[in-house]
C-alpha atoms as a PDB file:
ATOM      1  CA  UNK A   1     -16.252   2.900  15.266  1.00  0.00           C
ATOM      2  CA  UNK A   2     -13.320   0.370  15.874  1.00  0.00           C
ATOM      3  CA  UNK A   3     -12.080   0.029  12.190  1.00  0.00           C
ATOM      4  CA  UNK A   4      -8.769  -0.649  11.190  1.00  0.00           C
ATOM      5  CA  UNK A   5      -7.336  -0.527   7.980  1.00  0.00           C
ATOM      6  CA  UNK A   6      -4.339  -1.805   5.776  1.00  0.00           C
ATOM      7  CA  UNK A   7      -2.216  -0.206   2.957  1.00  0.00           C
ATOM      8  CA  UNK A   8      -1.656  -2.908  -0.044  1.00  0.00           C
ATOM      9  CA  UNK A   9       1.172  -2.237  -2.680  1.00  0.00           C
ATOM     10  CA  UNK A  10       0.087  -2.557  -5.982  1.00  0.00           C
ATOM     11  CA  UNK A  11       2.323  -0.863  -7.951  1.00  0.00           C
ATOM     12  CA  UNK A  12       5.475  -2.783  -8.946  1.00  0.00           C
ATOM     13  CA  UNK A  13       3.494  -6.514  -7.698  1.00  0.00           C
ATOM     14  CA  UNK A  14       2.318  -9.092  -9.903  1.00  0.00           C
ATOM     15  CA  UNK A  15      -1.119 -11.190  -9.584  1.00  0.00           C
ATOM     16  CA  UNK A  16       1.140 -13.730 -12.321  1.00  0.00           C
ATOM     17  CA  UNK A  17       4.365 -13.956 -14.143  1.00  0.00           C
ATOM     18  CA  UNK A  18       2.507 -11.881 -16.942  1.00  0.00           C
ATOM     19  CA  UNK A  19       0.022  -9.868 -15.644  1.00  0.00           C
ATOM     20  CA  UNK A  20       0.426  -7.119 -13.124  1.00  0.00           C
ATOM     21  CA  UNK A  21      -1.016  -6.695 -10.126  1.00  0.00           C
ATOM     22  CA  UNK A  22      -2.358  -3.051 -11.109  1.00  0.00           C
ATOM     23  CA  UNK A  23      -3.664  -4.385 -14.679  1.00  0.00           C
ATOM     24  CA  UNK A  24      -5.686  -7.513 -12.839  1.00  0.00           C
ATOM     25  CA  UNK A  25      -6.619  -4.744 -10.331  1.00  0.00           C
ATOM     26  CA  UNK A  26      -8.342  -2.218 -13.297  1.00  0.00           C
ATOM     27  CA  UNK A  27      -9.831  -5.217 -14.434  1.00  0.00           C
ATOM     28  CA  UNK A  28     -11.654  -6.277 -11.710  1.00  0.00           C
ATOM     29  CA  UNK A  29     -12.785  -3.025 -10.614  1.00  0.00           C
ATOM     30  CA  UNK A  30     -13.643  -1.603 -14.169  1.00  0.00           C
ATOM     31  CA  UNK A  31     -10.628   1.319 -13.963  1.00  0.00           C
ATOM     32  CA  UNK A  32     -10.031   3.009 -17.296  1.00  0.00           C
ATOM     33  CA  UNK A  33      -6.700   1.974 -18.591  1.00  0.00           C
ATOM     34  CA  UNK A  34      -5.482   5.646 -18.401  1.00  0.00           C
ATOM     35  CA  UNK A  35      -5.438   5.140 -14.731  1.00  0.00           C
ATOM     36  CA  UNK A  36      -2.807   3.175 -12.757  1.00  0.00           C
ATOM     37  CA  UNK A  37      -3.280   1.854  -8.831  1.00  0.00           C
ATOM     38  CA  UNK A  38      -0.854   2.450  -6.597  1.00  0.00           C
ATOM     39  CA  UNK A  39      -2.162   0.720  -3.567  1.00  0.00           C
ATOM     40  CA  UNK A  40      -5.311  -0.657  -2.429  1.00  0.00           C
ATOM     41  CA  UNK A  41      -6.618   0.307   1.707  1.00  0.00           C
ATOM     42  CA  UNK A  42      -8.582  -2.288   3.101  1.00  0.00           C
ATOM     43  CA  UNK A  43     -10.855  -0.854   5.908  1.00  0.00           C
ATOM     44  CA  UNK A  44     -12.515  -3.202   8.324  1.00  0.00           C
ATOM     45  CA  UNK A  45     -12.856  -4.624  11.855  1.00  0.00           C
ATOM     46  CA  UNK A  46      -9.546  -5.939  13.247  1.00  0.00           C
ATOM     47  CA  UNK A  47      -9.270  -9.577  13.788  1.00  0.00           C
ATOM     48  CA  UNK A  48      -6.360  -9.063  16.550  1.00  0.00           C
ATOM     49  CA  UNK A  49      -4.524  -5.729  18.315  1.00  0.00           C
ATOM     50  CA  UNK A  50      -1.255  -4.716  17.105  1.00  0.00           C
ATOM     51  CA  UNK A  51       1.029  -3.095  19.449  1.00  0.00           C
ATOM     52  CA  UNK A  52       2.524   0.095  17.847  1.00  0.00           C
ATOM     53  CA  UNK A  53       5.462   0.900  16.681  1.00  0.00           C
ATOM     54  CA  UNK A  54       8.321   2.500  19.266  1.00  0.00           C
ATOM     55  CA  UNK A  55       9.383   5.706  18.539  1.00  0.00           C
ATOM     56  CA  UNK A  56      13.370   5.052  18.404  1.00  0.00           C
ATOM     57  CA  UNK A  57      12.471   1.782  16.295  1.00  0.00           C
ATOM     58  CA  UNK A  58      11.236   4.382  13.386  1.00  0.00           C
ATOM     59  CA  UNK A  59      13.227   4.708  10.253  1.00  0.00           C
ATOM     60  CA  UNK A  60      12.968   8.898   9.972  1.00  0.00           C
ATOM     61  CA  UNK A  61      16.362   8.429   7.120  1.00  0.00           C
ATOM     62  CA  UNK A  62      13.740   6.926   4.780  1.00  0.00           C
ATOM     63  CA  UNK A  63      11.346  10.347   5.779  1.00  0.00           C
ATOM     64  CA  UNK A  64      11.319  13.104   3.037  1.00  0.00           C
ATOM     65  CA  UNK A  65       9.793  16.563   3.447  1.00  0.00           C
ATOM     66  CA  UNK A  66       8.734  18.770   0.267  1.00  0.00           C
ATOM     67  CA  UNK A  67      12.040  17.353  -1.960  1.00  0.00           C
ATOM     68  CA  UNK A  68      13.931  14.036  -2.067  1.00  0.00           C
END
């Protein structure tokens, strides 16, 4: 289909100096308060080609399997 898609932080962001990013979030998007966002994913046709990422540039220390 040709979509690409992007991983936002939420969680830990701010939209202002006193609201969060996840509270401004819920409020736009109706989200009961009991619920907290951790990212958004925006899917969508890509505006450019990114070259990917070379295996021996990878960070695998910051990789975790099952346990930290």
């Amino acid at each position: 289909m040709g979509l690409g898609s992007c991983w936002i932080q939420i969680r830990e962001r701010f939209h202002t100096e006193q609201v969060t990013a996840g509270d401004y979030i819920r409020e736009v998007l109706g989200i009961p308060g009991q619920y907290s966002v951790e990212c958004l994913i925006a899917i969508g046709y890509p505006a450019e080609e990114k070259k990917s990422y070379e295996e021996e540039m990878l960070q695998h220390q910051k990789l975790h399997f099952d346990r930290f």
